[in-house]
Short mmCIF file of N, CA and C in Angstrom, two decimals:
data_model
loop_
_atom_site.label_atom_id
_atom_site.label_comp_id
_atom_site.label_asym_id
_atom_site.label_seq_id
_atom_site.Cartn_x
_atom_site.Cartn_y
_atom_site.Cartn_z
N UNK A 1 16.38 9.32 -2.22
CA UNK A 1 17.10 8.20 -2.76
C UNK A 1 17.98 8.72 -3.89
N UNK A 2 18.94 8.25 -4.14
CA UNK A 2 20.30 8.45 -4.55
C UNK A 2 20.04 7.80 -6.28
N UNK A 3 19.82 8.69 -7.45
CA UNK A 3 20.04 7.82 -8.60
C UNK A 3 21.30 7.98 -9.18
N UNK A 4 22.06 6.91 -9.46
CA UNK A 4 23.32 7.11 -9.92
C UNK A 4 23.55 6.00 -10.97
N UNK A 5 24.66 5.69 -12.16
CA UNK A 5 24.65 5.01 -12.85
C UNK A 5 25.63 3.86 -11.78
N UNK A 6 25.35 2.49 -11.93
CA UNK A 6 25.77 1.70 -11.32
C UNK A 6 26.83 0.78 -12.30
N UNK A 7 27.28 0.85 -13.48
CA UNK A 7 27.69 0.46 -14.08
C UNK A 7 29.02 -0.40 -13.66
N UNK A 8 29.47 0.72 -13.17
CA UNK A 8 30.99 0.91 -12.23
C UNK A 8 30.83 -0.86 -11.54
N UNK A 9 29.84 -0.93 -11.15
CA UNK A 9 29.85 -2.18 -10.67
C UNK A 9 28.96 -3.48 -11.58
N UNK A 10 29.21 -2.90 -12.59
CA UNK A 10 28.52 -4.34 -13.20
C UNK A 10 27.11 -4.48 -13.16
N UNK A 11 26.47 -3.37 -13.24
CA UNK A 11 24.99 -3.29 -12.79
C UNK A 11 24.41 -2.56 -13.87
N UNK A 12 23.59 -2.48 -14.71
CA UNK A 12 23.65 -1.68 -15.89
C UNK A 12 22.08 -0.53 -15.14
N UNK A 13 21.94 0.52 -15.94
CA UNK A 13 20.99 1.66 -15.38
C UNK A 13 20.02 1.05 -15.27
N UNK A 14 19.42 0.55 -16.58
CA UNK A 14 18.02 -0.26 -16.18
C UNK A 14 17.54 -0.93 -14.95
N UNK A 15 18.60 -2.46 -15.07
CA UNK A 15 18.54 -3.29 -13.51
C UNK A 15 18.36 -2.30 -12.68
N UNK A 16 19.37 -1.22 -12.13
CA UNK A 16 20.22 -0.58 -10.99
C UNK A 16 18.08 0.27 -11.28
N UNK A 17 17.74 1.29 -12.14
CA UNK A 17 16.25 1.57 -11.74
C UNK A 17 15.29 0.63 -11.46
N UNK A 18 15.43 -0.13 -12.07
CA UNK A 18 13.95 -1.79 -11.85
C UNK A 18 14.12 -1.84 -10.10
N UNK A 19 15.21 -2.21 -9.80
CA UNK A 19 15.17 -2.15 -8.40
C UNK A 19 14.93 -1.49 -7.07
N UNK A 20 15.61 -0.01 -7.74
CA UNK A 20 15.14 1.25 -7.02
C UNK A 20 13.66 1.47 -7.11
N UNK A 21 13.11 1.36 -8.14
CA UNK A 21 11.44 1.44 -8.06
C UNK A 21 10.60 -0.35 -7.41
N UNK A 22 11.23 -1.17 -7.21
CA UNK A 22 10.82 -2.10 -6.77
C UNK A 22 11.17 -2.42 -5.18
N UNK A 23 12.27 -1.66 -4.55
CA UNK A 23 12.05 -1.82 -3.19
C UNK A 23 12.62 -0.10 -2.59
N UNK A 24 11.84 0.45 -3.20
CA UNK A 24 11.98 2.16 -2.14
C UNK A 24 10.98 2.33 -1.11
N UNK A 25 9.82 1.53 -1.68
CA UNK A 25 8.71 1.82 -0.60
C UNK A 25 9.63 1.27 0.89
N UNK A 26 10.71 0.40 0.68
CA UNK A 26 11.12 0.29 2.15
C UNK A 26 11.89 0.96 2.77
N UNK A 27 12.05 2.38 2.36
CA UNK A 27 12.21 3.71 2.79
C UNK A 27 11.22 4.10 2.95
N UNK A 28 10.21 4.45 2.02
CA UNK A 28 9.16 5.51 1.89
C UNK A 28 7.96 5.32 2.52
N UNK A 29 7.44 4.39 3.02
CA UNK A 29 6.22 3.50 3.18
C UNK A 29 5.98 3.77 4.89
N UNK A 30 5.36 3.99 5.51
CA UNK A 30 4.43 3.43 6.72
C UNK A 30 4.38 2.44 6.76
N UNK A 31 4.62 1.50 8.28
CA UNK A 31 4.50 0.16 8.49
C UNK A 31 4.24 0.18 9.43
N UNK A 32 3.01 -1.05 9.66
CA UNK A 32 2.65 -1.51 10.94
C UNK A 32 3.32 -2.78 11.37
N UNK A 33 3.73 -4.07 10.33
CA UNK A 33 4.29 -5.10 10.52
C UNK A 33 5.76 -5.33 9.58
N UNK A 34 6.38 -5.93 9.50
CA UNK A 34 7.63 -6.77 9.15
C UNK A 34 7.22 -7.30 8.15
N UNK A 35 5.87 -8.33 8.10
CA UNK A 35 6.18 -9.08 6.45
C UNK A 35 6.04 -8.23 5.35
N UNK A 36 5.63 -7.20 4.78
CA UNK A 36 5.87 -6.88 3.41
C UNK A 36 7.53 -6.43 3.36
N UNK A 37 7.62 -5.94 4.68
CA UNK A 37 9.31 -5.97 4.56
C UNK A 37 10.04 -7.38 4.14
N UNK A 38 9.92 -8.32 4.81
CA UNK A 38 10.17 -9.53 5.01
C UNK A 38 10.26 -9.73 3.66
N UNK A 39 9.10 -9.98 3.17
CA UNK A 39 8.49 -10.51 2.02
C UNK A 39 9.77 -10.14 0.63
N UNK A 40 9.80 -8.67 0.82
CA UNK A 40 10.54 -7.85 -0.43
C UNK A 40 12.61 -8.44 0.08
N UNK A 41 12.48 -8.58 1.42
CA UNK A 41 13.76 -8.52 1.93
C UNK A 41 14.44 -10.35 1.46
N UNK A 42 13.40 -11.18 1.23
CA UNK A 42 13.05 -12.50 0.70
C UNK A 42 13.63 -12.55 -0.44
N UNK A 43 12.45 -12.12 -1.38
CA UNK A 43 12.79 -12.11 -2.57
C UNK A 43 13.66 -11.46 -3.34
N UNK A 44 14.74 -10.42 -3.03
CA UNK A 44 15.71 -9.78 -3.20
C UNK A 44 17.35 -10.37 -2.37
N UNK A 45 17.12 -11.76 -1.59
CA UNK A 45 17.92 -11.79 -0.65
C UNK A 45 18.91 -11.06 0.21
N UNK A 46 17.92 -9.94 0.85
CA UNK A 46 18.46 -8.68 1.54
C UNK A 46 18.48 -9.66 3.16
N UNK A 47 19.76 -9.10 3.81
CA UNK A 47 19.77 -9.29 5.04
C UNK A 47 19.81 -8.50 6.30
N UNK A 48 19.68 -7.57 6.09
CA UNK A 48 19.86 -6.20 6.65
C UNK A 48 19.53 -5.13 6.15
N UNK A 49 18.81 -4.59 7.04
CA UNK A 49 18.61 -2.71 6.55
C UNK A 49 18.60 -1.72 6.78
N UNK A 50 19.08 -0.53 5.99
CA UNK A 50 19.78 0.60 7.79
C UNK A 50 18.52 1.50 7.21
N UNK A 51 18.23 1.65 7.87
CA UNK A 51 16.96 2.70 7.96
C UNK A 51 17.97 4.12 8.46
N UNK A 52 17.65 5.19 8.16
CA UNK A 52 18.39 6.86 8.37
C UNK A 52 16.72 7.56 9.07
N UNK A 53 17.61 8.14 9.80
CA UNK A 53 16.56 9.51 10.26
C UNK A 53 15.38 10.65 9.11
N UNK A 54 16.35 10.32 8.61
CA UNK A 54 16.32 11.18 6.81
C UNK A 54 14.80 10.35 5.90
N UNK A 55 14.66 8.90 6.33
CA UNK A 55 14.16 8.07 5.98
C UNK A 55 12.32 8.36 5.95
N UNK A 56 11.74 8.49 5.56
CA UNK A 56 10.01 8.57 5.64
C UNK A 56 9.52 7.22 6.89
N UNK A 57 10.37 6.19 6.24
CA UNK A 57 9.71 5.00 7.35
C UNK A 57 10.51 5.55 8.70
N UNK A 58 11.33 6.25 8.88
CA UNK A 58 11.87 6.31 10.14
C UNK A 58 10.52 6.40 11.36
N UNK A 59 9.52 7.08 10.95
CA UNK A 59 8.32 7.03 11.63
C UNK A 59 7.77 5.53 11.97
N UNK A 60 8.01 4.90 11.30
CA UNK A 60 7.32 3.48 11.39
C UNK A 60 8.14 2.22 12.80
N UNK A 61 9.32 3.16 12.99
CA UNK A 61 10.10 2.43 13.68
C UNK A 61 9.55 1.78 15.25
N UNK A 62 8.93 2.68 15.80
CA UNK A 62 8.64 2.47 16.74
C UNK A 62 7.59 1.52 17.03
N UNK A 63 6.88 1.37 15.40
CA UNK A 63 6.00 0.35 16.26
C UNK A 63 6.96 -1.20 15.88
N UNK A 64 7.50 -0.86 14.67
CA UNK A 64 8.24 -2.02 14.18
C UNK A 64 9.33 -2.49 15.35
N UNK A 65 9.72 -1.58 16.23
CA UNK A 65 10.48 -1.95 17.33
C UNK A 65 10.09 -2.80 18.10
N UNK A 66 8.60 -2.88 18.39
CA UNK A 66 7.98 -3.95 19.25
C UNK A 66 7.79 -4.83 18.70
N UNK A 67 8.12 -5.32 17.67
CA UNK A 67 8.40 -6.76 17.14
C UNK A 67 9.43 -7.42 17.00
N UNK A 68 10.52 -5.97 16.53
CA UNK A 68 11.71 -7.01 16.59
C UNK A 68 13.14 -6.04 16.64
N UNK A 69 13.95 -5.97 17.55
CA UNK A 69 15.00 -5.11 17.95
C UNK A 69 16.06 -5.18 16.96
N UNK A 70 16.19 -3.66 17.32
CA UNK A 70 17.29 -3.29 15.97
C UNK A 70 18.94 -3.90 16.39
N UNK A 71 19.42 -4.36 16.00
CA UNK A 71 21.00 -4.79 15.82
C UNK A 71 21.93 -4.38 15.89
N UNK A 72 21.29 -3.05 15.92
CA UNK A 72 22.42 -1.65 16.10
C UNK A 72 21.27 -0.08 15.65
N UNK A 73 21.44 0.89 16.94
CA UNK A 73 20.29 1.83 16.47
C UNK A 73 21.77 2.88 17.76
N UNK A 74 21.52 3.92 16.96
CA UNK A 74 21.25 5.47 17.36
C UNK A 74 20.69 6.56 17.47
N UNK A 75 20.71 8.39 17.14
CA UNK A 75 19.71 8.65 17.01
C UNK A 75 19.45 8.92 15.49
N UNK A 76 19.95 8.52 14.53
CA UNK A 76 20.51 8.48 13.16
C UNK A 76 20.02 7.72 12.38
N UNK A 77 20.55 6.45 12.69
CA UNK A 77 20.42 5.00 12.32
C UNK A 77 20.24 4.16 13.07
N UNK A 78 18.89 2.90 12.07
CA UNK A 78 18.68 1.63 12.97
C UNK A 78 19.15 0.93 11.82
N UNK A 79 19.65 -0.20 12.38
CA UNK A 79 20.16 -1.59 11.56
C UNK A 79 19.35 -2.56 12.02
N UNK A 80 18.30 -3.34 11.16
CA UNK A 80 17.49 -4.66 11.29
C UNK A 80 18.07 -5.71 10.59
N UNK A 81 18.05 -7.01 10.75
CA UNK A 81 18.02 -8.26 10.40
C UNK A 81 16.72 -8.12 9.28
N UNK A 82 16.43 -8.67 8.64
CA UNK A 82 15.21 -8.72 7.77
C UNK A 82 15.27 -10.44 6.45
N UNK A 83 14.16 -10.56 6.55
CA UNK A 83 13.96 -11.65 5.35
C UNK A 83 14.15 -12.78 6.30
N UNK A 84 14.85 -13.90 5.55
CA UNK A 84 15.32 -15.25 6.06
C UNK A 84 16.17 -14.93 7.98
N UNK A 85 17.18 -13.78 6.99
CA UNK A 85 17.95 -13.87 7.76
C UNK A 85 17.43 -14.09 9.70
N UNK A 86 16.53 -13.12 9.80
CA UNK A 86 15.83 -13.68 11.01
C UNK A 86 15.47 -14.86 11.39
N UNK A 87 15.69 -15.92 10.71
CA UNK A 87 15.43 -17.27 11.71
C UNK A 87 16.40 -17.48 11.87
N UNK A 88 17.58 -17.37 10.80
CA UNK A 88 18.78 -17.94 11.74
C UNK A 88 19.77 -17.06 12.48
N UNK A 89 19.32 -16.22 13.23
CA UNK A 89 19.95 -15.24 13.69
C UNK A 89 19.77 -15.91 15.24
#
């Protein structure tokens, strides 16, 4: 994961770390299901998430695939729907 000052956009270092340490596990993490994704993808109003090869969860994909298909996948990158956004999709 990428630390950089976010300022540039109106984001000051603090916020821009609070966040990076509050949703990396959805890179870093093993998953068997969607809701703690869900859950974090909720309360952050995230609608999408590109997961990279590069990624630790990239392992997790396959089972997470049998729940719910990626939106766009190669051998690189998958793109999911996540949070709300899945019901009204």
């Amino acid at each position: 994961m990428v630390i950089a000052d976010r300022t540039i956009y109106g984001v000051s270092l603090t916020t821009y770390n609070k966040f990076v340490s509050e949703l990396e596990f959805l890179f870093t993490e093993d998953f068997s299901n969607w809701q703690p994704i869900d859950d974090a993808c909720r309360k952050y109003s995230i609608d999408l998430l590109i997961f990279s090869d590069l990624d630790p969860a990239w392992q997790s994909l396959a089972v997470l695939k049998t729940q719910r298909s990626a939106l766009y996948e190669n051998e690189h990158y998958s793109i999911f729907a996540c949070g709300s956004y899945t019901k009204i999709r």
